[in-house]
Amino acid sequence: MNRTNDRARNHSRREALGLLSVSAALLGAAAMSRPALAADDEVLTEALVLRDPEIPAAGNVDGDITIVEWFDYNCPYCRKIDPELRQVIQDDGKVRLVLKDWPILGPVSKVASRMALAAKYQDKFMAAHEAMIGVASKLTEPRIGELLSGAGIDMDRLKRDLETNAKAIDAILARNNDQALAFGFKGTPSFIVGKFRVPGVLTMAEFELVIADARKAKAGKG
């Protein structure tokens, strides 16, 4: 009976690793194996990928493992996975979350991303994110305005911040895009967990497994 359980656990682990394309690449290896995208900006440095100073962190900001998600507000898979990912992070208690807007599904996605990033100037990035990622239907520009206003965001200030900080916001989106392409991500959602590349959707159990593996790798045990 114990052997059966062991086989089941090993099978489950192999399935999860299969979803990770088996070859979860270390950040350093990924950076070395791909040419720099711009001479003045090493987009795959660990600092820029895990700790971009222009992107607010969620979860435990002092956590020992960082999850980075590239997402699009109009991606149904991103919306579906969000509550499960948040539950994993809450249950673990030691995971830091970085949300990287990657608006690849059209002009409205870009509007949503720019408005969320503008909301950070009034310390409302997470409020904006949660308002838009939590809806079940496709976003429109009028709906975005309704959601953000309903989340307590000062819309007049948001418009001013969008204009004043347009260059900085667009630079963040360009950096996020460069990183996603450099990692070979094909769509949203895509993740870095610790230093592992995770291109695709995982279940709660699979996230827990990858977080555990990331901790082992960090400790030099995997």
XYZ file of C-alpha atoms in Angstrom:
222
model
C 0.000 0.000 0.000
C 2.835 2.370 0.852
C 4.555 1.514 -2.446
C 1.326 2.376 -4.284
C 1.140 5.733 -2.510
C 4.780 6.418 -3.326
C 4.168 5.607 -6.980
C 1.136 7.910 -6.985
C 3.158 10.747 -5.469
C 5.976 10.222 -7.951
C 3.465 10.112 -10.816
C 1.902 13.341 -9.610
C 5.344 14.929 -9.410
C 6.205 13.814 -12.943
C 2.917 15.246 -14.225
C 3.671 18.591 -12.592
C 7.180 18.639 -14.007
C 5.694 17.833 -17.403
C 3.545 20.947 -17.121
C 6.725 22.866 -16.402
C 8.125 21.565 -19.698
C 10.456 19.497 -17.484
C 13.325 21.903 -18.128
C 12.551 24.709 -15.686
C 15.439 27.045 -16.490
C 17.390 29.018 -13.914
C 17.249 32.752 -14.478
C 20.995 32.940 -14.911
C 21.010 30.153 -17.477
C 18.150 31.747 -19.386
C 19.964 35.047 -19.482
C 23.183 33.437 -20.657
C 21.485 31.374 -23.346
C 19.742 34.343 -24.958
C 21.244 37.476 -26.487
C 20.692 40.777 -24.686
C 17.627 42.522 -26.070
C 19.121 45.966 -25.649
C 22.702 47.021 -25.099
C 21.806 49.341 -22.229
C 19.295 47.112 -20.445
C 19.925 43.544 -19.310
C 16.267 42.599 -19.051
C 16.903 39.181 -17.542
C 18.951 40.232 -14.556
C 17.655 38.723 -11.346
C 17.094 42.210 -9.911
C 14.867 43.351 -12.785
C 12.927 40.104 -13.048
C 12.303 39.505 -9.356
C 12.602 42.978 -7.843
C 11.744 45.619 -10.406
C 11.572 48.748 -8.214
C 8.776 50.202 -10.370
C 6.347 47.338 -9.680
C 4.701 47.031 -6.245
C 4.924 43.613 -4.594
C 2.081 41.737 -2.907
C 1.892 38.746 -0.575
C 4.718 38.674 1.970
C 7.038 41.398 0.653
C 9.832 39.908 2.803
C 9.132 36.342 1.683
C 11.876 33.865 0.896
C 10.456 32.933 -2.541
C 9.189 35.289 -5.233
C 6.522 34.403 -7.788
C 6.427 36.657 -10.843
C 3.323 36.508 -13.031
C 3.034 37.934 -16.531
C -0.683 38.486 -17.100
C -3.301 40.265 -19.189
C -6.486 41.663 -17.646
C -8.541 40.251 -20.524
C -7.009 36.770 -20.209
C -9.694 34.361 -18.914
C -7.037 31.954 -17.622
C -5.421 34.762 -15.611
C -8.771 35.591 -14.037
C -9.495 31.945 -13.295
C -6.152 31.224 -11.670
C -5.940 34.421 -9.608
C -7.966 33.332 -6.546
C -6.181 29.968 -6.429
C -2.756 31.583 -6.642
C -3.711 34.068 -3.928
C -4.880 31.195 -1.709
C -1.577 29.367 -2.157
C 0.331 32.525 -1.257
C -1.852 33.162 1.777
C -1.581 29.573 2.991
C 2.191 29.522 2.544
C 2.777 32.871 4.222
C 6.343 33.291 2.918
C 5.808 34.023 -0.778
C 6.278 37.416 -2.406
C 4.173 38.112 -5.527
C 5.149 40.410 -8.392
C 2.472 41.116 -10.998
C 3.828 42.088 -14.424
C 1.319 43.542 -16.830
C 1.760 41.982 -20.271
C -1.114 43.408 -22.349
C -1.013 41.193 -25.442
C -4.735 40.754 -26.077
C -5.520 44.080 -27.683
C -5.772 47.829 -27.096
C -8.183 47.545 -24.154
C -5.708 45.310 -22.334
C -3.066 48.006 -22.725
C -5.463 50.662 -21.405
C -6.181 48.478 -18.361
C -2.486 47.889 -17.689
C -1.566 51.555 -18.010
C -4.383 52.563 -15.650
C -3.397 49.947 -13.069
C 0.199 51.140 -13.162
C -0.917 54.768 -12.895
C -2.925 53.837 -9.793
C 0.305 52.966 -7.982
C 1.042 56.687 -7.677
C -1.867 56.906 -5.231
C -0.879 53.581 -3.621
C -3.827 51.815 -5.248
C -2.128 49.408 -7.667
C -3.428 46.302 -5.882
C -6.913 47.798 -5.548
C -6.940 48.457 -9.297
C -5.549 45.014 -10.052
C -8.065 43.180 -7.908
C -10.961 45.197 -9.338
C -10.062 44.318 -12.928
C -8.777 40.758 -12.545
C -11.839 39.805 -10.505
C -14.453 40.283 -13.220
C -15.841 37.382 -15.230
C -16.445 39.231 -18.491
C -14.187 40.875 -21.035
C -13.179 44.415 -20.141
C -14.136 47.517 -22.088
C -12.827 51.034 -21.490
C -16.097 52.235 -19.875
C -16.142 49.130 -17.657
C -12.544 49.766 -16.575
C -13.520 53.255 -15.435
C -16.488 51.902 -13.484
C -14.402 49.218 -11.780
C -11.595 51.550 -10.768
C -13.950 54.222 -9.498
C -15.798 51.553 -7.515
C -12.491 50.422 -6.008
C -11.992 53.863 -4.460
C -9.482 55.188 -6.961
C -9.411 58.938 -7.553
C -10.087 58.997 -11.289
C -9.122 62.646 -11.776
C -5.763 62.005 -10.178
C -5.405 58.779 -12.175
C -5.772 60.714 -15.430
C -3.191 63.257 -14.295
C -0.781 60.514 -13.244
C -1.275 58.719 -16.552
C -0.197 61.834 -18.397
C 2.607 62.865 -16.065
C 4.131 59.389 -15.823
C 3.381 58.112 -19.323
C 7.047 57.561 -20.164
C 7.742 55.590 -16.969
C 4.590 53.467 -17.372
C 5.366 52.642 -20.990
C 8.935 51.741 -19.991
C 7.598 49.227 -17.451
C 5.335 47.634 -20.066
C 8.200 47.473 -22.556
C 10.479 45.878 -19.949
C 7.817 43.332 -19.011
C 7.325 42.470 -22.672
C 11.068 42.136 -23.325
C 11.412 39.776 -20.368
C 8.447 37.630 -21.417
C 9.812 37.288 -24.951
C 13.328 36.581 -23.697
C 11.992 33.759 -21.543
C 10.130 32.372 -24.541
C 6.688 32.770 -23.024
C 3.917 32.234 -25.582
C 0.980 33.711 -23.695
C -0.604 34.570 -20.382
C -0.403 33.611 -17.625
C 3.295 32.752 -17.401
C 5.407 32.598 -14.261
C 8.806 32.636 -12.669
C 8.737 30.792 -9.321
C 11.930 31.382 -7.403
C 14.348 30.924 -10.280
C 12.231 28.489 -12.266
C 10.450 29.260 -15.523
C 6.803 28.121 -15.529
C 5.082 28.791 -18.867
C 1.433 28.053 -18.243
C -1.409 27.414 -15.815
C -0.879 25.335 -12.680
C -3.267 23.969 -10.075
C -2.914 24.908 -6.414
C -1.170 21.594 -5.714
C 1.249 22.136 -8.566
C 2.052 25.661 -7.378
C 2.790 24.245 -3.932
C 5.094 21.667 -5.500
C 7.006 24.232 -7.542
C 7.360 26.550 -4.529
C 8.786 23.640 -2.538
C 11.195 22.825 -5.373
C 12.233 26.481 -5.574
C 13.048 26.463 -1.873
C 15.109 23.284 -2.284
C 16.986 24.836 -5.204
C 17.636 28.007 -3.188
C 19.017 25.911 -0.337
C 21.202 23.981 -2.780
C 19.284 20.742 -2.291
C 17.769 20.366 -5.726
